[in-house]
Short mmCIF file of C-alpha atoms and ligand atoms in Angstrom, two decimals:
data_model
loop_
_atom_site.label_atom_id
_atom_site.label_comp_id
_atom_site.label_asym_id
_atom_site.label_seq_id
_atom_site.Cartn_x
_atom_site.Cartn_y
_atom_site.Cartn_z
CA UNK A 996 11.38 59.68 -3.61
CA UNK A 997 12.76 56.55 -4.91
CA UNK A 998 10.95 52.95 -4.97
CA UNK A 999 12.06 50.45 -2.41
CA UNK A 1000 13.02 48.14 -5.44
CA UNK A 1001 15.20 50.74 -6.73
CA UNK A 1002 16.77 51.83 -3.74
CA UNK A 1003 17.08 48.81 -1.77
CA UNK A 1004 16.94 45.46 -4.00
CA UNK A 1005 18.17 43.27 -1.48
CA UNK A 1006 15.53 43.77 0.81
CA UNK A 1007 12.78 44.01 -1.83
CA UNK A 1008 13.52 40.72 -2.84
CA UNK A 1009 12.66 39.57 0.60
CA UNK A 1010 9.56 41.59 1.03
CA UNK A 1011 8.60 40.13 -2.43
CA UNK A 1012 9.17 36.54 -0.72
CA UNK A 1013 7.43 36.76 1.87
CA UNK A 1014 4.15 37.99 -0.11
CA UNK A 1015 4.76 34.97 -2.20
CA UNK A 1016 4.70 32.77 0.24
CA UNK A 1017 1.91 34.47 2.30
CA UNK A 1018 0.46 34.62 -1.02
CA UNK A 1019 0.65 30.73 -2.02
CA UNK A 1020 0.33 28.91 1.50
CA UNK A 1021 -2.59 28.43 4.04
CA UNK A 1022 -2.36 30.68 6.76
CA UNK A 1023 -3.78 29.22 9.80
CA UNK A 1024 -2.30 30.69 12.59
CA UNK A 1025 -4.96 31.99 14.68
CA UNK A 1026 -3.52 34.99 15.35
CA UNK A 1027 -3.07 36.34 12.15
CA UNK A 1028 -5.03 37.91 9.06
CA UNK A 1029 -4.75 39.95 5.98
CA UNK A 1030 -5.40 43.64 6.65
CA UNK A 1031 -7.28 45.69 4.39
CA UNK A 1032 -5.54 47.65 1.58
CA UNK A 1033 -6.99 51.11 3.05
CA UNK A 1034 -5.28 50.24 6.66
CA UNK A 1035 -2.55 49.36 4.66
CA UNK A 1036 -2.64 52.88 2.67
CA UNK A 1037 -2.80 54.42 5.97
CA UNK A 1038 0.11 52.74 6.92
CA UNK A 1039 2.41 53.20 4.46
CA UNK A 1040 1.39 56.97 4.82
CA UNK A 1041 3.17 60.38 5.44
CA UNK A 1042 1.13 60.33 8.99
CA UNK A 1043 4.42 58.04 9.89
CA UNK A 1044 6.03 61.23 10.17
CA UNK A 1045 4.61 63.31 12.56
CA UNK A 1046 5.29 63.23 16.05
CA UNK A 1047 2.64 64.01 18.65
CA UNK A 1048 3.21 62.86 22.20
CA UNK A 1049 0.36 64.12 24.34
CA UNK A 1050 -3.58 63.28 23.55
CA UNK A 1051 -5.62 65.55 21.14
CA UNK A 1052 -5.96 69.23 21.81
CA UNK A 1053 -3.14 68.58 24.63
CA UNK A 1054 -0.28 67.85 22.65
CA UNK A 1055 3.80 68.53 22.82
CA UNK A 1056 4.35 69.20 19.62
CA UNK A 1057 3.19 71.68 16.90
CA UNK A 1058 1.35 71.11 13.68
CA UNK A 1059 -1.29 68.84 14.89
CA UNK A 1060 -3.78 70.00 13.56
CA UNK A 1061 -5.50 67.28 11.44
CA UNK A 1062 -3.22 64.41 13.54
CA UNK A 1063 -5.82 65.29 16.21
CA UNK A 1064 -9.29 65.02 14.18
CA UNK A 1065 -7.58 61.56 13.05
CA UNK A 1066 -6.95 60.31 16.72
CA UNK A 1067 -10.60 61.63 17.36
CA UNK A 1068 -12.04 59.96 14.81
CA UNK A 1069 -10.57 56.37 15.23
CA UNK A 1070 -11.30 57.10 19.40
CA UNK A 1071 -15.20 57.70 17.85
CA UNK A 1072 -15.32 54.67 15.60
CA UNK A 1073 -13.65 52.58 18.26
CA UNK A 1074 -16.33 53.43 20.74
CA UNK A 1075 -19.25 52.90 18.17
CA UNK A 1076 -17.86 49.50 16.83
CA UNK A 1077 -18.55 47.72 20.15
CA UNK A 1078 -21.74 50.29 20.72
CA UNK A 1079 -20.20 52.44 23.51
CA UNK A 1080 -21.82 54.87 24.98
CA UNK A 1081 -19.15 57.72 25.40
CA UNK A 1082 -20.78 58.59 28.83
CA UNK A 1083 -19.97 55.64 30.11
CA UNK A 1084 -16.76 54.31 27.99
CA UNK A 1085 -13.44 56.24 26.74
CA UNK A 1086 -10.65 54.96 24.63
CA UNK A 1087 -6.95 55.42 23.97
CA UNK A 1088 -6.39 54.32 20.46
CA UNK A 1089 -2.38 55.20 20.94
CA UNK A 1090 -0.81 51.58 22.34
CA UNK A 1091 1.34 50.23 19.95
CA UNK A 1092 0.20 47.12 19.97
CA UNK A 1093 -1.71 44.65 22.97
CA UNK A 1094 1.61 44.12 24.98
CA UNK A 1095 2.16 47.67 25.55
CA UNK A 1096 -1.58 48.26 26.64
CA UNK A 1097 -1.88 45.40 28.88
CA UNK A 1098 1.54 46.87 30.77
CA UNK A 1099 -0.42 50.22 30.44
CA UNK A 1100 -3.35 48.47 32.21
CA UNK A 1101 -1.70 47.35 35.02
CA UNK A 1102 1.13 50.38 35.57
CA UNK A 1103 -2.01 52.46 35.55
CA UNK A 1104 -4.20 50.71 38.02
CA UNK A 1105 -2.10 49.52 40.37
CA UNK A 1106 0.98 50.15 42.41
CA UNK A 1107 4.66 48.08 41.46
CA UNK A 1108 4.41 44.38 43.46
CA UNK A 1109 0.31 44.67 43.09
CA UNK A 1110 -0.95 41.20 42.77
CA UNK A 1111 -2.50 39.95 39.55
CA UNK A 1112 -4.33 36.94 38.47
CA UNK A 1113 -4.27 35.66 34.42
CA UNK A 1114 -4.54 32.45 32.65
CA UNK A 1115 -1.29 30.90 33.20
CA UNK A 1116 0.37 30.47 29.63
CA UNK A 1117 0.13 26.76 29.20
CA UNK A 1118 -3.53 26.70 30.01
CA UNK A 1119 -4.73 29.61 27.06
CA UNK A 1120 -3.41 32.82 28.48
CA UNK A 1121 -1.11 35.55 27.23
CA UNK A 1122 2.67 36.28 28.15
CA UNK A 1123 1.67 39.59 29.34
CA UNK A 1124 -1.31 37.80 31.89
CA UNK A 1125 1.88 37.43 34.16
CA UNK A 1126 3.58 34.38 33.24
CA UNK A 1127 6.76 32.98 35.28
CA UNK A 1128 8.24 29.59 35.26
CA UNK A 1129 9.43 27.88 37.90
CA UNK A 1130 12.60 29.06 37.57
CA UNK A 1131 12.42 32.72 35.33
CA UNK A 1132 10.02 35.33 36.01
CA UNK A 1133 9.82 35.18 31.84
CA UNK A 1134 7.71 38.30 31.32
CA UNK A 1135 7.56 42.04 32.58
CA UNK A 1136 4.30 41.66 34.28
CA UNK A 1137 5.68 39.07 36.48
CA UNK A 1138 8.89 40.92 37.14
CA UNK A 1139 7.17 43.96 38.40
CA UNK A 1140 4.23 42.61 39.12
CA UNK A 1141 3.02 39.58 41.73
CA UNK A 1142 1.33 37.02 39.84
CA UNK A 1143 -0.63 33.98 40.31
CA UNK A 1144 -1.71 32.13 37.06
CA UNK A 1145 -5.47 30.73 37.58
CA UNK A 1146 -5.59 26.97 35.21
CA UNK A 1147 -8.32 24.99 33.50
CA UNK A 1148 -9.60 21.61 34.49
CA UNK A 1149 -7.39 18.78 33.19
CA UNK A 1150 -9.94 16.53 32.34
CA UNK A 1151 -12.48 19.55 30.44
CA UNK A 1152 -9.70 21.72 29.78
CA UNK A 1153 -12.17 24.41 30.88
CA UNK A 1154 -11.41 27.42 33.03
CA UNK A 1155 -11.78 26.28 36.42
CA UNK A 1156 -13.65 29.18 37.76
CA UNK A 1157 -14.11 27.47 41.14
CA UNK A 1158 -10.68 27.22 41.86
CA UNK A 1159 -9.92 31.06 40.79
CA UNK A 1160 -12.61 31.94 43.42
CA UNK A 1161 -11.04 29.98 46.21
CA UNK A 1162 -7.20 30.92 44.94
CA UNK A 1163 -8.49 34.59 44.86
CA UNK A 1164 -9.80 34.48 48.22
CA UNK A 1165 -6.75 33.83 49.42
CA UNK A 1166 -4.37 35.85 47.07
CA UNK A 1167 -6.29 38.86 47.01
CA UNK A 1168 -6.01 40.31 43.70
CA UNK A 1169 -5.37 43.75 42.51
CA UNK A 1170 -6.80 43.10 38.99
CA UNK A 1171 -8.36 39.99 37.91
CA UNK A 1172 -7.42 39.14 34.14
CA UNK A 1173 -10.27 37.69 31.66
CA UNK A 1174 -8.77 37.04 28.24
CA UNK A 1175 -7.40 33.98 26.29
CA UNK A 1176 -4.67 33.27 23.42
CA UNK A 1177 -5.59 29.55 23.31
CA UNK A 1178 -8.37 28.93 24.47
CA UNK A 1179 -11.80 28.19 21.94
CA UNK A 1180 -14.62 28.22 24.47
CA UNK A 1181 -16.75 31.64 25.33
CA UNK A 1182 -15.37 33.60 28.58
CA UNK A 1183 -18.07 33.93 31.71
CA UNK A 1184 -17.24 37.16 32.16
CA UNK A 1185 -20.17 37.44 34.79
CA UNK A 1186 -18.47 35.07 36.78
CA UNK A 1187 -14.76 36.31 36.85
CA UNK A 1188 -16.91 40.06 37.57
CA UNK A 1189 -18.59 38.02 40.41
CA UNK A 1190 -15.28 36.77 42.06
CA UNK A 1191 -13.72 40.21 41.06
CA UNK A 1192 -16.14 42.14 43.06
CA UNK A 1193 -15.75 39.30 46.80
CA UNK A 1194 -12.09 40.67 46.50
CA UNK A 1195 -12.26 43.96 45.31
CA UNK A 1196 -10.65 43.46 42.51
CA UNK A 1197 -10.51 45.10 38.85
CA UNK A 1198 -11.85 43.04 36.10
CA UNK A 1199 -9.56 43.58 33.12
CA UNK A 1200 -10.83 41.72 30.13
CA UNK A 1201 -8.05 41.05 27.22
CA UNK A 1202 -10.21 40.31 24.31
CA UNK A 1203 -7.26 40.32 21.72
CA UNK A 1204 -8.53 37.19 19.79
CA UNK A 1205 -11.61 37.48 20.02
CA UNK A 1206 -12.65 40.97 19.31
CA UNK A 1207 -13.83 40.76 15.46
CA UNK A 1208 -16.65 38.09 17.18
CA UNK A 1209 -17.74 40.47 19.77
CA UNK A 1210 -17.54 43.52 17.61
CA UNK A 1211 -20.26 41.38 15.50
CA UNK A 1212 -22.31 39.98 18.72
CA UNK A 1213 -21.29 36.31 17.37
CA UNK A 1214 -20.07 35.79 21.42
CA UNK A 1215 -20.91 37.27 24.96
CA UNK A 1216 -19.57 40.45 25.52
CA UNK A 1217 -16.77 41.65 28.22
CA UNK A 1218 -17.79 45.67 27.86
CA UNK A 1219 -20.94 44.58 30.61
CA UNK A 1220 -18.90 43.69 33.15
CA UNK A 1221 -14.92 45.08 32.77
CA UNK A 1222 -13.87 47.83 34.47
CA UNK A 1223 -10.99 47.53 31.63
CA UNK A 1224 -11.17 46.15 28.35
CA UNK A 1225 -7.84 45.59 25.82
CA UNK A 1226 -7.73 44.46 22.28
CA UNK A 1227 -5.38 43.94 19.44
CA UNK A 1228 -6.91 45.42 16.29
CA UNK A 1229 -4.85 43.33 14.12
CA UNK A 1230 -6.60 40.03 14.70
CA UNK A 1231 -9.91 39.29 14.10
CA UNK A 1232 -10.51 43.05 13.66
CA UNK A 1233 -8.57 42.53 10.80
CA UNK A 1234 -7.01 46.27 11.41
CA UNK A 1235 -3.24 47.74 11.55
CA UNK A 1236 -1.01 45.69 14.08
CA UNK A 1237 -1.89 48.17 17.06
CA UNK A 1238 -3.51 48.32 20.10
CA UNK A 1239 -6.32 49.66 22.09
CA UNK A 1240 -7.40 50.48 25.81
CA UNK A 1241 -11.32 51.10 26.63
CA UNK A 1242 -12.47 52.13 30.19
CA UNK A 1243 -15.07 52.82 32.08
CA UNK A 1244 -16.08 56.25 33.15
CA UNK A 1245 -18.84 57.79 35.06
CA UNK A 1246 -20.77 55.42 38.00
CA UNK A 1247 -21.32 51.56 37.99
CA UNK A 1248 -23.83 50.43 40.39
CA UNK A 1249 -22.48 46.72 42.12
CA UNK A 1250 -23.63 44.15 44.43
CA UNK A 1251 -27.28 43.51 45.60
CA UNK A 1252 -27.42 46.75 47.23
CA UNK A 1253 -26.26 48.70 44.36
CA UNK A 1254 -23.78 50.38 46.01
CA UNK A 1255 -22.01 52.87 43.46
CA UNK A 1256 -18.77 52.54 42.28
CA UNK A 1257 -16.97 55.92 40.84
CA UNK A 1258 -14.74 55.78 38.08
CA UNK A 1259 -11.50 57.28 38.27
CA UNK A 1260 -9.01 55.64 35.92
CA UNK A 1261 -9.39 57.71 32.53
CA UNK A 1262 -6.43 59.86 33.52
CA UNK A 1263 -4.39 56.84 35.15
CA UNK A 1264 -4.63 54.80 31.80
CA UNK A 1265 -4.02 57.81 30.01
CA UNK A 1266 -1.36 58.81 32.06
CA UNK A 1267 0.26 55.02 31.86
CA UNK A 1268 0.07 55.36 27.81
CA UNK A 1269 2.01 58.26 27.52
CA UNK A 1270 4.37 59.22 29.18
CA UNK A 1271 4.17 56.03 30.96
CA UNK A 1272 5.20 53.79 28.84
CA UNK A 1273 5.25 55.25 25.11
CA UNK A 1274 6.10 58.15 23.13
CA UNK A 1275 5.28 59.52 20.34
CA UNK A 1276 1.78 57.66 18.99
CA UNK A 1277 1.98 55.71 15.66
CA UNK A 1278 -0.09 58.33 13.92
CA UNK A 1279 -0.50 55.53 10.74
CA UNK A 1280 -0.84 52.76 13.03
CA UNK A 1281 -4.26 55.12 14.85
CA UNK A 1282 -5.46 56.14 10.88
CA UNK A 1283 -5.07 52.50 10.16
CA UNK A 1284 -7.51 51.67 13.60
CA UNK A 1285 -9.56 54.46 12.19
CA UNK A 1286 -10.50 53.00 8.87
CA UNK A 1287 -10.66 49.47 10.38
CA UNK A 1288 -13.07 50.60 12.77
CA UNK A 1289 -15.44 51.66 10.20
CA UNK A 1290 -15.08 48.59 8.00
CA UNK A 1291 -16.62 47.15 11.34
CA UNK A 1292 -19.66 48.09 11.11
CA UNK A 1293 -20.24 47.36 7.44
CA UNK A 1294 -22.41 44.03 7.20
CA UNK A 1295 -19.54 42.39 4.82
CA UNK A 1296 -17.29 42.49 8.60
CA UNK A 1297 -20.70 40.61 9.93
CA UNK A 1298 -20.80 38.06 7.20
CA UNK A 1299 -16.63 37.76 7.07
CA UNK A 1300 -17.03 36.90 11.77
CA UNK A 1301 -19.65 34.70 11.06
CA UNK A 1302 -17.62 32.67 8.29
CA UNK A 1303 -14.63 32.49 10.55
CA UNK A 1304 -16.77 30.74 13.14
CA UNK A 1305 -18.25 28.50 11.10
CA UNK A 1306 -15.22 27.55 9.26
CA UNK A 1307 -13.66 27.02 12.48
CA UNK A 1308 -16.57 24.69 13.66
CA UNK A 1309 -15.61 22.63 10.44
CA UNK A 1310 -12.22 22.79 10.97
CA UNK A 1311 -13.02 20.98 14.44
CA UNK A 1312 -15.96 18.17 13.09
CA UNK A 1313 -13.95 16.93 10.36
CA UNK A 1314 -10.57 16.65 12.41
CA UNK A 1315 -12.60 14.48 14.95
CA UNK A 1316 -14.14 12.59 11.91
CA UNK A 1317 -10.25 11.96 11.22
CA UNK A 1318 -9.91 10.44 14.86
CA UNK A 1319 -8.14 13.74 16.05
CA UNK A 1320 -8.49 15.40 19.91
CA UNK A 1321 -9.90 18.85 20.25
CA UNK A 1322 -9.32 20.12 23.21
CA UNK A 1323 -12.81 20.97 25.31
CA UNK A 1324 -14.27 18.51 22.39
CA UNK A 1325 -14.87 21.98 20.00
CA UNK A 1326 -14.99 25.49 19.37
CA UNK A 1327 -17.25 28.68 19.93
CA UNK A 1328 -14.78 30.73 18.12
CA UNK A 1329 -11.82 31.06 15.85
CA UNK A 1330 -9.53 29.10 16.87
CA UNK A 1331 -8.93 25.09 18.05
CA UNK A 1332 -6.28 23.66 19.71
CA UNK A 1333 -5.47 19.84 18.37
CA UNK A 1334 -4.54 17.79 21.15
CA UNK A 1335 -1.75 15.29 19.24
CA UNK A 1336 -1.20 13.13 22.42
CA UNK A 1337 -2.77 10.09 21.16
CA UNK A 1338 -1.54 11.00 17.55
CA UNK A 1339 2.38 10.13 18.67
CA UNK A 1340 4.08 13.10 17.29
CA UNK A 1341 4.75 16.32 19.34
CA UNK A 1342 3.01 20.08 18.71
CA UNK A 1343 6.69 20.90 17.20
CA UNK A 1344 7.09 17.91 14.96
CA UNK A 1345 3.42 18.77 13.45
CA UNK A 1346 4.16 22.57 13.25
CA UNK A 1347 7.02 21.45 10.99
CA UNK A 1348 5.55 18.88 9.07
CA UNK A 1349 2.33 21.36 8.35
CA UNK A 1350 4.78 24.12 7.39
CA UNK A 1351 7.01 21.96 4.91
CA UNK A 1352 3.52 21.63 2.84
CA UNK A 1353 2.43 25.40 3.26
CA UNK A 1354 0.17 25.46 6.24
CA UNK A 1355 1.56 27.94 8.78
CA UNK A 1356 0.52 27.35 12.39
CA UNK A 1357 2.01 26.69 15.71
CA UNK A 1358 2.82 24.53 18.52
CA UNK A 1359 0.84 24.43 21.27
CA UNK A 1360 0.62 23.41 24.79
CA UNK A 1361 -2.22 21.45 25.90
CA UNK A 1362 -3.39 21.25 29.45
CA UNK A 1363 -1.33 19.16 31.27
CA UNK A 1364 2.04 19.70 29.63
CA UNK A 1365 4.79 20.69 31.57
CA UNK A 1366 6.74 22.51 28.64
CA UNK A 1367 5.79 25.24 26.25
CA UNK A 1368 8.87 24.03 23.70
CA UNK A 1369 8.17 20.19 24.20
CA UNK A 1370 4.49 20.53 23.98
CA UNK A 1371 1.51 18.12 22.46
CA UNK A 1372 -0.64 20.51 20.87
CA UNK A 1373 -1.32 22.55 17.33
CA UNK A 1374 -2.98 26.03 17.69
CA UNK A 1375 -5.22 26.36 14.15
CA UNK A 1376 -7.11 29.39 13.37
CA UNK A 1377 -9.41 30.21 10.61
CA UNK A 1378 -9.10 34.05 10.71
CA UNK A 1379 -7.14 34.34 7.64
CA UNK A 1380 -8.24 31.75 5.36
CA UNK A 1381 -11.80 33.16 5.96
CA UNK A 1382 -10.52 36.61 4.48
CA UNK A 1383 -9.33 34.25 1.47
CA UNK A 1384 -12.68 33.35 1.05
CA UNK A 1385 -12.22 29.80 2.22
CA UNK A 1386 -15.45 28.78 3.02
CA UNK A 1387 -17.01 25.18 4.31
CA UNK A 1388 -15.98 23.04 1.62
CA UNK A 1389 -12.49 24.24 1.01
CA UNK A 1390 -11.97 23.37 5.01
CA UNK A 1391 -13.15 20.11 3.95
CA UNK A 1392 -10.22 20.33 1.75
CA UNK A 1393 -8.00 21.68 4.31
CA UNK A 1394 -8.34 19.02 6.90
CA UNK A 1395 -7.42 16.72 4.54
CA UNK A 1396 -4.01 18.14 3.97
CA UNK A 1397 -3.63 18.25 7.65
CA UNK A 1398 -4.37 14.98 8.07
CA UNK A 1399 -2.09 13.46 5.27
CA UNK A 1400 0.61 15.81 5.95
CA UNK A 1401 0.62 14.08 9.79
CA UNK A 1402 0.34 10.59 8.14
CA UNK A 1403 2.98 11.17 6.03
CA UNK A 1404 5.47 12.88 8.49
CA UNK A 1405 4.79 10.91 11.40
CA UNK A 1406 7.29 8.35 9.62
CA UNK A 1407 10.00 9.99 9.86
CA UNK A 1408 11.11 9.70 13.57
CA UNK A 1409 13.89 12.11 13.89
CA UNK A 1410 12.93 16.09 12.45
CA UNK A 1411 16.46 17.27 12.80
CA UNK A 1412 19.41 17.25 10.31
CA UNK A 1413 19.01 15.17 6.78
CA UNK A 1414 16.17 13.16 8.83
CA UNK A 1415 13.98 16.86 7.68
CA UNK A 1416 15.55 16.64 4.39
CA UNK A 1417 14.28 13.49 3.85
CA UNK A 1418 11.19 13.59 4.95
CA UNK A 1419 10.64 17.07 3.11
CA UNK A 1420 10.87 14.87 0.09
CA UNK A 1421 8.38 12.40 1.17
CA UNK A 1422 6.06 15.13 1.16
CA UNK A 1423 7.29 17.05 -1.66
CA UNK A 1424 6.52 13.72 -3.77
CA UNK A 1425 2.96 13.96 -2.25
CA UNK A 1426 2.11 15.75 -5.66
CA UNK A 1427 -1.35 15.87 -4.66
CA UNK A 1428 -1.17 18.12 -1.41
CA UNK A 1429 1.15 20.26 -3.43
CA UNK A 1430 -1.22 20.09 -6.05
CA UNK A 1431 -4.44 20.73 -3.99
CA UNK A 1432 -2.88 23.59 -2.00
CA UNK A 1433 -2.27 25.83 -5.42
CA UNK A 1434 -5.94 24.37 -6.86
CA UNK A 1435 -7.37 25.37 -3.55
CA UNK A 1436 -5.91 29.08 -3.87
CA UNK A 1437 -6.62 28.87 -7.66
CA UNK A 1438 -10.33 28.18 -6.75
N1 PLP B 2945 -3.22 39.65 24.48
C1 PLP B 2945 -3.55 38.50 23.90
C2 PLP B 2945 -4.72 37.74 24.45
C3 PLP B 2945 -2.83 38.00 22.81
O1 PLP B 2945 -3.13 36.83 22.28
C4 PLP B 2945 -1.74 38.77 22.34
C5 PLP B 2945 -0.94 38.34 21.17
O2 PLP B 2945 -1.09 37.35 20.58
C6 PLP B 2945 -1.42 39.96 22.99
C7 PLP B 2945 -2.18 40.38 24.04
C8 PLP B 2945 -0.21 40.76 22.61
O3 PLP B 2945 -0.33 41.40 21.42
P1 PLP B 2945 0.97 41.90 20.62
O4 PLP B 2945 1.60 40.69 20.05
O5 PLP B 2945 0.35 42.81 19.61
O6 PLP B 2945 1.84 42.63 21.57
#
């Protein structure tokens, strides 16, 4: 029972680091945030040691007694945080995090080759929405699974729901996928449930981003139309770095003469969770889900989801004030992504630039580009800095860093080699966005 410090300096020097420097920068990637220190109690927790494959009460291991009441109780609380009705909705709070559940998803509902339909990646959607190049099938969902990526409009850089419909019509998806990485405009999930039910598809919504916001009703919900809905509990949820599955049970009644559709697919997610895919279940990762579920429903979590948006809506006026792009001209959300294309300097060179004075965020692709590593955009979320307590003003603040950090590094025309070096001390003679970034943290 030694310390980490005593038994491994090396490596707690790094750990200590990294909470410096999580500690004294901006975090503003949008996929990030700064769990609670209960979730992280239950994480650094003896529950890490138990092994449990098999669901509660149905397990292949002994000595699971209170392992079960735990999985039970953040199944209960993960139900009640989006107001599920337990007749109609069930959970599997084991997925390790929202890669495994969406391969879950689809290894459960359909057969190896079934055709899916995501956001393609450049447009907003996820790796695991089936993304391929033209010449790598890069992820597993498009190895073992057919895909074809739905876009946005180029000129709105809005989902182009028209186009699914007619692309759908003639693909014939399995499961139709509703969820975004990039994308800061509200999902009409009663349209992709419209052109889900002409081809007799599954509607599988992915609401890893934006889950904290529906959780507190700031956005439309996915749980009234999905047949399937995943999240990450470690974004806006602000919970462990896990994942979770709902679906439905019990009838749905579709179509104008309300024919009934019976649910089958508890067992067949289950099933694809373990032994599908997984093991033995995180048992600290599900406590930490647990006591992050019930922060949900405290009206701080309400107050903290409506911050984030607003921050975020800042984030967007006062970049435009600046002359900057926002891709579909704002944000219902958390998140923005910064068109750069009539700034002259590339997603990358920006990512760098913002990182060499603290802010941590990441390059983008915007509509239109052809390449997600030479790509024009900047992904900025306000997630984390809302759990700092950043509110309005300090974005105020924030953008102007941004802004003068771009200025400044947009001189330098070549990032790599003792070009960077140089231009890091440009910056680093910037005293005042130094300055302002510790006063900000200070304040
Ligand atoms: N789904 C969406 C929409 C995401 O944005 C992400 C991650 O950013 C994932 C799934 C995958 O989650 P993880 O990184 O936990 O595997």
């Amino acid at each position: 029972y030694k310390n980490v410090w005593e038994i491994d300096p090396e490596l707690f020097e790094l750990m200590r680091k990294e909470k410096k420097r999580q500690e004294s920068g901006l975090e503003m990637i949008a996929s990030e945030n700064f769990t609670s220190l209960s979730v992280l109690q239950c994480l650094g927790s003896c529950l890490h040691n138990k092994y449990s494959e098999g669901l509660p009460g149905q397990r292949y291991y002994g000595g699971n007694e209170y392992i079960d009441e735990i999985e039970l109780l953040a199944q209960k609380r993960a139900l009640e945080a989006f107001d599920l009705n337990p007749e109609e909705w069930g959970c599997n709070v084991q997925p390790y995090s929202g890669s495994p559940a969406n391969f879950a998803v689809y290894t459960g509902l359909i057969e190896p080759h079934g055709r899916i339909m995501g956001l393609d990646l450049p447009d907003g959607g996820h790796l695991t929405h089936g993304f391929f190049t033209p010449t790598k099938k890069v992820s597993a969902t498009s190895i073992f699974f057919e895909s074809m990526p739905y876009k946005v409009n180029l000129d709105t850089g809005l989902i182009d729901y028209d186009k699914l419909a007619e692309e759908a019509s003639l693909f014939k998806p399995k499961i139709i996928i509703a969820g975004v990485s990039c994308y800061s405009r509200c999902l009409d999930y009663k349209k992709f449930r419209q052109i889900a039910d002409e081809n007799n598809a599954y509607l599988f919504s992915d609401m890893a981003h934006v889950s904290g916001l529906v959780a507190a009703k700031l956005i439309p919900s996915p749980f009234e139309y999905s047949d399937v809905v995943s999240t990450t509990t470690h974004k806006t949820l602000r919970g462990p770095r896990a994942g979770i599955i709902f679906f439905r049970k019990g009838v749905r009644k579709i179509g104008k003469d309300s024919q009934k559709i019976m649910y089958d697919i508890e067992d067949k997610i289950n099933q694809a969770v373990f032994p599908g895919l997984q093991g033995g279940p995180h048992n600290h990762a599900i406590a930490g889900i647990a006591t992050a579920m019930k922060q949900v429903k405290s009206p701080e979590f309400l107050k903290y989801q409506k911050q984030i948006v607003a921050n975020a809506k800042r984030l967007c006026l006062k970049l435009q004030e600046h002359g900057y792009k926002i891709s579909t001209d704002g944000t219902d959300v958390h998140m923005l992504l910064l068109d750069l294309r009539n700034k002259g300097i590339t997603g990358a060179k920006a990512e760098k630039i913002l990182e060499s004075i603290s802010i941590a965020c990441n390059k983008n692709t915007v509509p239109g580009d052809k390449s997600a590593l030479n790509c024009s955009g900047i992904r900025l979320g306000t997630p984390a800095l809302t759990t700092r307590g950043l509110v309005e003003e300090d974005i105020d603040k924030v953008v102007d860093f941004i802004h003068r950090g771009l200025l400044l590094g947009k001189e330098v025309s070549n990032i790599s080699g003792p070009k960077l070096v140089d231009y890091k001390r440009i910056l680093s003679t910037d005293v005042n966005i130094k300055a302002k970034v510790t006063v900000l943290r200070e304040e």
